Coordinates of C-alpha atoms and ligand atoms in Angstrom, one line a residue:
M211 CA 20.6 7.2 -9.9
E212 CA 18.9 5.9 -13.0
K213 CA 15.3 6.8 -13.3
V214 CA 12.4 5.5 -15.5
I215 CA 9.3 7.6 -15.5
V216 CA 5.6 6.6 -15.8
I217 CA 3.4 9.1 -17.6
D218 CA 0.0 8.6 -16.2
F219 CA -3.1 8.8 -18.5
G220 CA -5.5 8.0 -15.6
G221 CA -5.2 4.2 -15.8
Q222 CA -6.0 2.1 -12.7
Y223 CA -2.7 0.3 -12.7
N224 CA -0.3 3.3 -12.7
Q225 CA 1.2 2.6 -9.3
L226 CA 1.5 -1.1 -10.1
V227 CA 3.6 -0.2 -13.2
A228 CA 5.9 1.9 -11.1
R229 CA 6.2 -0.8 -8.4
R230 CA 7.0 -3.5 -11.0
V231 CA 9.8 -1.3 -12.5
R232 CA 11.2 -0.8 -9.1
E233 CA 11.2 -4.5 -8.6
C234 CA 13.5 -4.8 -11.5
G235 CA 15.9 -2.7 -9.5
V236 CA 15.2 0.7 -11.3
Y237 CA 13.8 3.7 -9.5
C238 CA 10.6 4.9 -11.0
E239 CA 8.3 7.9 -10.5
I240 CA 4.8 8.7 -11.8
Y241 CA 3.9 12.0 -13.5
S242 CA 0.8 13.4 -15.0
Y243 CA 0.5 13.5 -18.8
R244 CA 0.2 17.3 -18.4
T245 CA 3.8 17.5 -17.3
P246 CA 5.7 19.8 -19.6
L247 CA 8.2 18.1 -21.9
D248 CA 11.0 20.4 -20.7
K249 CA 10.5 19.1 -17.2
I250 CA 10.6 15.5 -18.4
R251 CA 13.8 16.2 -20.3
E252 CA 15.4 17.8 -17.3
M253 CA 14.7 14.6 -15.3
D254 CA 16.9 12.8 -17.8
P255 CA 15.0 9.4 -17.6
K256 CA 16.4 6.3 -19.1
G257 CA 12.9 5.3 -20.2
I258 CA 9.4 6.5 -20.4
I259 CA 6.3 4.4 -19.9
L260 CA 2.9 5.5 -20.9
T261 CA 0.0 4.0 -18.9
G262 CA -3.5 2.9 -19.7
G263 CA -6.4 5.3 -19.3
P264 CA -10.1 5.6 -19.6
N265 CA -10.3 7.5 -22.9
S266 CA -10.3 6.7 -26.6
V267 CA -7.4 8.4 -28.4
Y268 CA -9.7 9.6 -31.2
E269 CA -12.1 11.3 -28.7
E270 CA -12.3 15.1 -28.4
G271 CA -10.4 16.2 -25.3
A272 CA -8.8 12.8 -24.7
A273 CA -5.6 12.8 -22.6
T274 CA -2.7 13.1 -25.0
C275 CA 1.0 14.1 -25.4
G276 CA 3.2 15.7 -28.1
R277 CA 4.9 13.9 -30.9
E278 CA 8.2 15.2 -29.5
L279 CA 8.0 12.9 -26.5
F280 CA 8.6 10.0 -29.0
E281 CA 11.5 11.8 -30.7
M282 CA 13.8 12.6 -27.7
G283 CA 15.9 9.5 -28.3
I284 CA 14.6 8.0 -25.0
P285 CA 13.0 4.5 -25.3
V286 CA 9.2 4.8 -24.9
L287 CA 6.9 1.9 -23.9
G288 CA 3.2 2.4 -24.4
L289 CA 0.9 0.1 -22.4
C290 CA -2.8 -0.3 -23.5
Y291 CA -4.1 3.3 -24.0
G292 CA -0.4 4.3 -24.0
A293 CA 0.2 1.9 -26.8
Q294 CA -2.8 3.2 -28.9
L295 CA -1.8 6.8 -28.3
M296 CA 1.7 6.1 -29.6
M297 CA 0.2 4.5 -32.8
H298 CA -2.3 7.3 -33.2
I299 CA 0.3 10.0 -32.9
M300 CA 2.9 8.3 -35.0
G301 CA 0.5 7.9 -37.9
G302 CA -1.3 4.6 -37.3
K303 CA -4.9 4.0 -36.8
V304 CA -7.0 3.1 -33.7
E305 CA -10.6 2.0 -33.9
R306 CA -13.4 0.7 -31.7
A307 CA -13.6 -3.1 -31.8
A308 CA -16.9 -5.0 -32.3
N309 CA -16.3 -6.7 -29.0
R310 CA -14.2 -5.8 -25.9
E311 CA -11.2 -8.0 -25.4
Y312 CA -11.2 -8.6 -21.6
G313 CA -9.5 -10.9 -19.3
K314 CA -6.9 -13.7 -19.6
T315 CA -6.0 -14.1 -23.2
S316 CA -3.7 -16.5 -25.0
T317 CA -1.0 -14.5 -27.0
E318 CA 1.7 -15.4 -29.4
V319 CA 4.8 -13.3 -29.4
D320 CA 7.8 -12.8 -31.7
I321 CA 10.7 -14.1 -29.6
K322 CA 13.1 -12.2 -31.8
S323 CA 11.8 -8.9 -30.3
L324 CA 14.0 -7.7 -27.4
L325 CA 10.8 -7.1 -25.4
F326 CA 10.1 -10.8 -25.4
K327 CA 13.6 -12.1 -25.0
G328 CA 13.7 -15.3 -23.0
I329 CA 10.0 -15.9 -22.7
P330 CA 7.9 -18.6 -24.4
E331 CA 6.2 -18.0 -27.8
K332 CA 2.8 -18.6 -26.3
S333 CA 1.5 -17.5 -22.9
I334 CA -1.4 -15.9 -21.1
V335 CA -1.7 -12.1 -20.9
W336 CA -4.3 -9.8 -19.3
M337 CA -6.2 -7.7 -21.7
S338 CA -8.7 -5.0 -21.0
H339 CA -9.7 -2.7 -24.0
F340 CA -12.5 -1.7 -26.4
D341 CA -10.3 0.0 -29.0
Y342 CA -7.7 -1.8 -31.1
I343 CA -4.8 -0.9 -33.3
S344 CA -6.2 -1.4 -36.8
K345 CA -3.2 0.0 -38.8
L346 CA 0.5 0.2 -37.7
A347 CA 2.3 3.5 -37.8
P348 CA 5.1 3.8 -40.4
G349 CA 8.2 2.0 -39.2
F350 CA 6.4 -0.3 -36.8
K351 CA 5.9 -4.0 -37.0
S352 CA 3.6 -6.3 -35.1
V353 CA 5.4 -8.4 -32.5
A354 CA 2.5 -10.2 -30.8
H355 CA -1.1 -11.2 -31.7
T356 CA -4.1 -12.9 -30.2
T357 CA -7.0 -14.6 -32.1
S358 CA -9.0 -11.3 -32.1
A359 CA -6.2 -8.7 -32.1
P360 CA -3.6 -8.8 -34.9
V361 CA -1.6 -6.2 -33.0
A362 CA -1.2 -7.2 -29.4
A363 CA 2.3 -5.6 -29.4
A364 CA 4.3 -3.5 -31.9
E365 CA 7.7 -2.0 -32.2
N366 CA 9.9 0.4 -34.1
A367 CA 13.1 -0.8 -32.6
D368 CA 15.3 1.7 -34.5
A369 CA 13.3 4.5 -32.9
G370 CA 13.2 2.9 -29.5
L371 CA 9.4 2.8 -29.5
Y372 CA 7.4 -0.1 -28.2
A373 CA 3.7 -0.6 -27.7
I374 CA 1.9 -3.3 -25.8
Q375 CA -1.9 -3.7 -25.9
F376 CA -1.9 -5.9 -22.8
H377 CA -1.0 -5.2 -19.1
P378 CA 2.4 -6.6 -18.2
E379 CA 2.2 -5.0 -14.8
V380 CA -0.7 -7.3 -13.5
L381 CA 0.1 -10.8 -12.2
H382 CA -2.5 -12.4 -14.6
T383 CA 0.0 -11.8 -17.3
Q384 CA 2.3 -14.8 -17.0
Y385 CA 5.6 -13.3 -18.2
G386 CA 4.7 -9.6 -17.4
K387 CA 7.6 -9.1 -15.1
E388 CA 10.1 -10.5 -17.7
V389 CA 8.6 -8.1 -20.3
L390 CA 9.1 -5.1 -18.1
F391 CA 12.5 -6.3 -17.1
N392 CA 13.5 -6.6 -20.7
Y393 CA 12.3 -3.1 -21.4
V394 CA 14.1 -1.4 -18.5
R395 CA 17.2 -3.4 -18.4
N396 CA 17.8 -4.6 -22.1
I397 CA 16.1 -1.9 -24.0
C398 CA 16.7 1.2 -21.8
G399 CA 20.0 -0.2 -20.6
C400 CA 19.5 0.4 -16.9
I401 CA 22.0 -1.4 -14.7
G402 CA 19.5 -1.7 -11.8
D403 CA 21.0 0.6 -9.0
W404 CA 17.7 0.9 -6.9
E405 CA 18.1 -1.1 -3.8
M406 CA 16.9 -0.7 -0.2
G407 CA 20.3 -1.1 1.4
S408 CA 21.7 1.8 -0.6
F409 CA 18.4 3.8 -0.1
V410 CA 18.9 3.5 3.6
D411 CA 22.6 4.7 3.5
R412 CA 21.9 7.5 1.1
T413 CA 18.8 8.7 3.0
V414 CA 20.6 8.7 6.3
A415 CA 23.4 10.7 4.8
E416 CA 21.0 13.2 3.2
L417 CA 19.0 13.6 6.5
K418 CA 22.3 14.2 8.4
E419 CA 23.3 16.9 5.9
K420 CA 19.8 18.5 5.9
I421 CA 19.1 18.4 9.6
G422 CA 22.6 19.4 10.8
D423 CA 22.3 19.9 14.6
G424 CA 18.6 20.8 14.4
R425 CA 15.9 19.1 16.5
V426 CA 13.3 16.8 15.1
L427 CA 9.9 15.7 16.4
L428 CA 8.0 12.7 15.3
A429 CA 4.6 11.2 16.2
L430 CA 5.3 7.5 16.5
S431 CA 2.2 5.3 16.1
G432 CA 3.8 2.0 16.2
G433 CA 2.7 1.4 12.6
V434 CA 5.1 0.5 9.8
D435 CA 5.6 3.9 8.3
S436 CA 6.2 6.0 11.4
S437 CA 8.5 3.2 12.8
V438 CA 10.7 3.1 9.7
A439 CA 10.8 6.9 9.6
A440 CA 11.9 6.9 13.3
G441 CA 14.6 4.3 12.4
L442 CA 16.0 6.3 9.6
L443 CA 16.0 9.6 11.6
S444 CA 17.6 8.0 14.6
R445 CA 20.4 6.6 12.4
A446 CA 20.9 10.0 11.0
V447 CA 20.6 12.4 14.0
G448 CA 20.3 10.1 17.1
K449 CA 19.2 12.1 20.3
Q450 CA 18.3 15.1 18.3
L451 CA 15.2 13.1 17.4
T452 CA 12.3 13.0 19.9
C453 CA 9.5 10.4 19.2
V454 CA 6.2 10.8 21.1
F455 CA 4.2 7.7 21.2
V456 CA 0.6 8.2 22.4
D457 CA -0.7 5.0 23.8
H458 CA -4.4 5.6 23.6
G459 CA -5.4 2.3 25.2
L460 CA -6.9 1.2 21.9
L461 CA -3.9 -0.7 20.6
R462 CA -3.7 -4.4 20.0
K463 CA -2.8 -6.6 22.8
D464 CA 0.8 -5.8 24.1
E465 CA 1.4 -3.5 21.2
G466 CA 2.4 -0.5 23.4
D467 CA 5.0 -2.6 25.2
Q468 CA 6.4 -3.9 21.9
V469 CA 6.8 -0.4 20.5
E470 CA 8.6 0.6 23.7
A471 CA 10.8 -2.4 23.6
V472 CA 12.0 -1.4 20.1
F473 CA 12.3 2.4 20.4
G474 CA 12.4 2.9 24.3
E475 CA 15.5 3.3 26.4
K476 CA 16.3 -0.4 26.3
G477 CA 15.6 -0.7 22.6
N478 CA 17.9 -0.8 19.6
F479 CA 17.7 2.9 18.7
D480 CA 19.4 6.0 19.8
L481 CA 16.7 8.6 20.3
N482 CA 14.5 10.4 22.9
F483 CA 11.4 8.3 23.4
I484 CA 8.3 9.6 25.1
R485 CA 5.4 7.3 25.9
V486 CA 2.2 8.9 27.0
N487 CA -0.1 6.4 28.6
A488 CA -3.4 8.1 27.9
A489 CA -5.8 5.1 28.1
E490 CA -7.9 6.4 31.0
R491 CA -8.1 9.8 29.4
Y492 CA -9.4 8.3 26.2
Y493 CA -11.9 5.9 27.9
G494 CA -13.2 8.9 29.9
K495 CA -13.9 10.9 26.7
L496 CA -15.4 7.9 24.9
A497 CA -17.8 7.0 27.8
G498 CA -21.4 6.8 26.6
V499 CA -20.5 7.5 23.0
T500 CA -21.9 5.0 20.5
E501 CA -22.0 6.8 17.2
P502 CA -18.9 5.6 15.0
E503 CA -18.1 9.0 13.4
K504 CA -18.3 10.7 16.8
K505 CA -15.9 8.1 18.3
R506 CA -13.4 8.7 15.4
K507 CA -13.7 12.4 16.0
I508 CA -13.0 12.2 19.7
I509 CA -10.1 9.9 19.2
G510 CA -8.6 12.1 16.6
E511 CA -9.1 15.3 18.6
E512 CA -7.7 13.8 21.7
F513 CA -4.6 12.7 19.9
I514 CA -4.0 16.2 18.9
R515 CA -4.5 17.5 22.5
V516 CA -2.1 14.9 23.9
F517 CA 0.5 15.5 21.2
E518 CA 0.2 19.3 21.6
E519 CA 0.8 19.0 25.4
E520 CA 4.0 17.0 24.8
A521 CA 5.1 19.3 22.0
K522 CA 4.7 22.3 24.4
K523 CA 7.0 20.6 27.0
I524 CA 9.6 20.0 24.3
G525 CA 9.4 23.5 22.9
A526 CA 10.3 24.7 19.5
V527 CA 11.8 22.2 17.0
D528 CA 13.4 22.7 13.7
Y529 CA 11.7 19.9 11.9
L530 CA 8.5 17.9 12.2
A531 CA 8.8 14.5 10.7
Q532 CA 6.0 12.6 9.0
G533 CA 5.7 9.0 7.6
T534 CA 4.2 10.0 4.3
I535 CA 4.8 7.4 1.6
Y536 CA 4.7 7.5 -2.2
P537 CA 1.1 6.3 -2.7
D538 CA -0.1 9.2 -0.4
V539 CA 1.8 11.6 -2.6
V540 CA 0.4 10.2 -5.8
E541 CA -3.2 9.9 -4.5
S542 CA -3.0 13.5 -3.4
G543 CA -2.6 14.5 -6.9
L544 CA 1.0 15.7 -6.4
G545 CA 2.4 12.9 -8.6
G546 CA 0.2 11.2 -11.1
E547 CA -3.2 11.7 -12.6
S548 CA -5.6 9.2 -11.2
A549 CA -7.1 10.6 -8.1
V550 CA -6.5 14.3 -7.9
I551 CA -9.8 14.5 -6.0
K552 CA -8.6 12.6 -2.9
S553 CA -6.6 14.4 -0.3
H554 CA -4.6 12.6 2.2
H555 CA -4.1 13.5 5.9
N556 CA -0.4 13.2 5.7
V557 CA 0.1 15.5 2.8
G558 CA -0.4 19.2 3.0
G559 CA -2.5 19.2 6.3
L560 CA 0.3 20.3 8.6
P561 CA -0.5 20.5 12.3
D562 CA -0.4 24.2 13.3
F563 CA 0.0 23.4 17.1
V564 CA 3.7 22.5 16.9
D565 CA 6.3 25.1 16.7
F566 CA 8.5 23.9 13.7
K567 CA 10.2 25.4 10.8
E568 CA 10.1 22.7 8.2
I569 CA 8.6 19.3 7.5
V570 CA 10.8 16.3 6.8
E571 CA 9.4 13.2 5.1
P572 CA 12.0 10.5 4.7
L573 CA 9.7 7.9 3.1
R574 CA 8.1 10.1 0.5
D575 CA 9.5 8.2 -2.4
L576 CA 8.8 4.6 -1.2
F577 CA 6.1 2.1 -1.8
K578 CA 4.8 0.2 1.2
D579 CA 6.8 -3.0 0.4
E580 CA 9.9 -0.9 0.1
V581 CA 9.2 0.8 3.4
R582 CA 9.0 -2.7 5.0
E583 CA 12.3 -3.7 3.3
A584 CA 14.0 -0.5 4.5
G585 CA 12.8 -1.3 8.0
R586 CA 14.5 -4.7 7.9
R587 CA 17.7 -3.1 6.8
L588 CA 17.4 -0.8 9.7
G589 CA 17.1 -3.8 12.1
I590 CA 13.4 -3.2 13.0
P591 CA 12.0 -6.5 14.2
E592 CA 10.0 -8.4 11.6
E593 CA 6.8 -8.5 13.7
L594 CA 6.7 -4.7 13.5
V595 CA 7.8 -4.4 9.9
S596 CA 5.2 -6.8 8.5
R597 CA 2.4 -5.6 10.6
Q598 CA -0.9 -5.5 8.9
P599 CA -2.8 -2.2 8.4
F600 CA -4.3 -0.9 11.6
P601 CA -6.5 2.1 11.7
G602 CA -5.4 5.2 13.6
P603 CA -8.5 5.2 15.9
G604 CA -7.5 1.6 16.7
L605 CA -9.9 -0.8 18.5
G606 CA -12.1 2.3 19.1
I607 CA -13.6 1.3 15.7
R608 CA -13.6 -2.4 16.3
I609 CA -16.0 -2.2 19.2
I610 CA -19.6 -1.6 18.3
G611 CA -21.4 0.7 20.7
E612 CA -19.8 2.2 23.8
V613 CA -16.0 1.7 24.3
T614 CA -15.1 0.6 27.9
A615 CA -11.9 -0.8 29.4
D616 CA -13.5 -4.2 29.8
K617 CA -14.6 -4.3 26.1
V618 CA -11.1 -3.3 25.0
R619 CA -9.7 -6.2 27.1
I620 CA -12.2 -8.6 25.4
V621 CA -11.4 -7.6 21.8
Q622 CA -7.7 -7.5 22.5
D623 CA -7.6 -11.0 23.9
A624 CA -9.9 -12.5 21.2
D625 CA -7.9 -10.7 18.4
A626 CA -4.6 -12.0 19.7
I627 CA -5.9 -15.6 19.7
Y628 CA -7.3 -15.1 16.2
R629 CA -4.1 -13.7 14.8
E630 CA -2.0 -16.4 16.6
E631 CA -4.0 -19.3 15.1
V632 CA -4.2 -17.8 11.6
D633 CA -0.5 -17.3 11.5
R634 CA 0.1 -20.7 12.8
A635 CA -2.1 -22.3 10.2
F636 CA -0.3 -20.2 7.6
N637 CA 3.1 -21.2 8.7
E638 CA 2.0 -25.0 8.8
Y639 CA 0.7 -24.6 5.2
A640 CA 4.0 -23.2 4.0
A641 CA 5.9 -25.9 5.9
S642 CA 4.0 -28.7 4.2
H643 CA 3.8 -27.1 0.8
G644 CA 7.5 -26.4 0.1
G645 CA 7.3 -22.8 1.4
E646 CA 4.3 -21.9 -0.8
S647 CA 1.9 -19.3 0.5
A648 CA -1.6 -20.5 1.5
P649 CA -4.2 -19.6 -1.2
W650 CA -6.6 -18.3 1.5
K651 CA -4.0 -16.0 3.1
P652 CA -6.0 -12.9 4.1
D653 CA -4.5 -9.3 3.6
Q654 CA -6.1 -8.1 6.8
Y655 CA -7.8 -10.1 9.6
F656 CA -8.9 -9.1 13.0
A657 CA -11.5 -9.7 15.7
A658 CA -14.2 -7.0 16.4
L659 CA -16.6 -6.9 19.3
T660 CA -20.3 -6.8 18.4
N661 CA -22.6 -5.1 20.8
M662 CA -24.8 -8.2 20.9
R663 CA -25.2 -10.4 24.0
S664 CA -27.0 -13.7 23.9
V665 CA -27.8 -16.7 26.0
G666 CA -25.3 -19.6 26.1
V667 CA -24.4 -22.4 28.5
M668 CA -21.2 -23.2 30.1
G669 CA -20.9 -26.2 32.4
D670 CA -24.3 -26.2 34.1
E671 CA -24.6 -22.5 34.0
R672 CA -26.5 -20.1 31.8
T673 CA -24.4 -17.3 30.4
Y674 CA -25.4 -14.0 28.8
D675 CA -22.4 -12.8 27.0
Y676 CA -21.0 -11.0 24.0
A677 CA -20.4 -12.3 20.5
I678 CA -17.0 -11.8 18.8
A679 CA -17.0 -11.2 15.1
L680 CA -14.0 -12.5 13.1
R681 CA -13.2 -10.7 9.9
A682 CA -10.6 -11.7 7.2
V683 CA -10.4 -10.2 3.8
R684 CA -8.4 -10.5 0.6
T685 CA -7.8 -7.3 -1.2
V686 CA -5.4 -5.5 -3.5
D687 CA -6.0 -1.9 -2.8
F688 CA -8.2 -1.9 0.3
M689 CA -10.9 -0.1 -1.8
T690 CA -12.7 -3.3 -2.6
A691 CA -12.4 -6.6 -0.7
E692 CA -13.7 -10.1 -0.6
S693 CA -13.9 -12.3 2.5
A694 CA -11.0 -14.8 2.7
Q695 CA -11.8 -18.6 2.9
I696 CA -10.1 -19.4 6.2
P697 CA -10.2 -23.2 6.6
W698 CA -13.0 -24.5 8.7
N699 CA -10.7 -26.3 11.2
V700 CA -8.8 -23.1 11.8
L701 CA -12.0 -21.2 12.4
Q702 CA -13.2 -23.9 14.8
R703 CA -9.9 -23.8 16.8
V704 CA -10.1 -20.1 17.1
T705 CA -13.7 -20.3 18.2
T706 CA -13.0 -22.9 20.8
R707 CA -10.0 -20.9 22.1
I708 CA -11.9 -17.6 22.3
V709 CA -15.0 -18.9 24.2
N710 CA -12.7 -20.9 26.6
E711 CA -10.1 -18.2 27.2
V712 CA -11.8 -14.8 26.9
R713 CA -14.0 -14.0 29.8
G714 CA -17.3 -12.4 28.7
V715 CA -17.6 -14.1 25.3
N716 CA -19.9 -17.0 24.6
R717 CA -20.3 -16.9 20.8
V718 CA -18.1 -16.3 17.8
L719 CA -19.3 -15.3 14.3
Y720 CA -17.5 -15.1 10.9
D721 CA -18.3 -12.2 8.7
L722 CA -18.6 -13.1 5.1
T723 CA -19.4 -9.7 3.8
G724 CA -17.4 -8.2 1.0
K725 CA -16.6 -4.5 0.4
P726 CA -18.8 -3.2 -1.0
P727 CA -21.4 -3.5 0.5
G728 CA -19.5 -3.7 3.8
T729 CA -16.3 -2.0 4.8
I730 CA -13.3 -3.8 6.0
E731 CA -13.4 -2.5 9.5
M732 CA -16.5 -3.2 11.6
E733 CA -17.7 -0.1 13.3
Ligands
LIG919 P1 -12.6 0.4 5.5 O1 -13.2 0.1 6.8 O2 -12.8 1.9 5.2 O3 -11.0 0.3 5.6 O4 -13.0 -0.5 4.3 C1 -10.1 0.3 4.5 C2 -8.7 0.3 5.1 O5 -8.4 1.4 5.7 C3 -8.1 1.1 7.2 N1 -8.7 2.2 7.9 C4 -8.0 3.2 8.5 N2 -6.6 3.5 8.4 N3 -7.0 5.5 9.7 C5 -6.2 4.6 9.1 O6 -5.0 4.8 9.1 C6 -8.4 5.3 9.8 O7 -9.1 6.0 10.3 C7 -8.8 4.1 9.1 N4 -10.1 3.5 8.9 C8 -10.0 2.4 8.2 C9 -8.7 -0.2 7.4 O8 -8.0 -0.9 8.4 C10 -8.5 -0.9 6.1 O9 -7.2 -1.4 5.9

């Protein structure tokens, strides 16, 4: 399979670059700039992309690479810091500009350059840099400029070297996708053999080969990742796979039954499915507990207990499967450069209570959108594949104060109404706008139960009931978020339905707080 590699210099968009390359049908992986040249050569990449980064190339100790990287005969594309580094190393000059060039910037490109084939001469690009290329390296010519930067892109086509000062990977750059496509397909000459249908076939074959007649155990949460992992493994080894689904009674409305409908005996997969209904057990443990961290801890520990009990019944297995995905790998510092500090629960921290020989991670190379697409190819229903993020501790962290069965019922019912109405409004918008996505479409939206009760009237009667809080956020990476502007009429319809249909609620509030200072969840 063809491969393009991204060399990470600590830029914030490194994963985005790799995702965009994959969207061009070319498999792409991220490596730290510290990766030895021999290892890069061994990978036999069709192209190498250098990312942006926080340093200045002329600084002492700045992230760098050897000149040999540019002399291997493999086309190299430098982006932002990567572009400056290429110039610096190849004999050009990079200096600090008087003003930072930041944001959407009008740019003029040389349409004779292969990089800009098929795109208009003038367009908007996304800039974010202090330093600029003040002198081109020998053999290079400028192929794009802005009013403040004479070199917004440069190339030495004979040497296969391309440098772009702006960020083609972000959506603000109008023809960014076309530029990356030109690089990987027209300059590197990739044919585009990365596609989810063939990924599924290849992975199923590899899993079959690796697992042989061994037994596999997987904790199925009902989330996208573990569901797709279950689908792949079931295709590969059928009944040798056992999935344990712990229903902790803190799932969304009817979610447990939906998971069982897909993966259970009457579902569409061949595997051993064990559903543990542990709601009572969890509610018992959570009784009287109000502190959010304590709740999380109890829910996490109880999960391990339940899973351990089931694992004991099953006995020794050969493989323990996990739904680790590529961003988990990169963020754990095993791939790129950016966040070596973060550790991820799926990577490295193996449960020691299960008797297994080896770990198997069939989604380790995939981005989230690719996991969803693989799920579709496997025949997992859309409602499960396109599910929004849902925290492991579930509704336990969407109920302020003590968790009780009745409060779970309230938040489940209110949340189901909210999601139904938002989805309806979203579909109506698309239907009346030629399939276009509503600009307010949130990336995550849910109801939470505040611990506040207040006076209301219903009919002639005074009520003293709970307030539901509605949350909807727009976010790119879930590290920061802003509240989504759900149309007023949709919020009104949701409010009316919740107070009418959900017993125990007489007030609905909309949370406008961003992250920071809030968090996305409400706990
Ligand atoms: P916060 O509330 O920290 O959430 O702003 C950021 C994103 O992470 C999700 N989240 C979790 N996901 N286990 C998970 O798998 C957890 O314990 C957890 N806590 C929060 C949250 O839904 C949001 O998407």
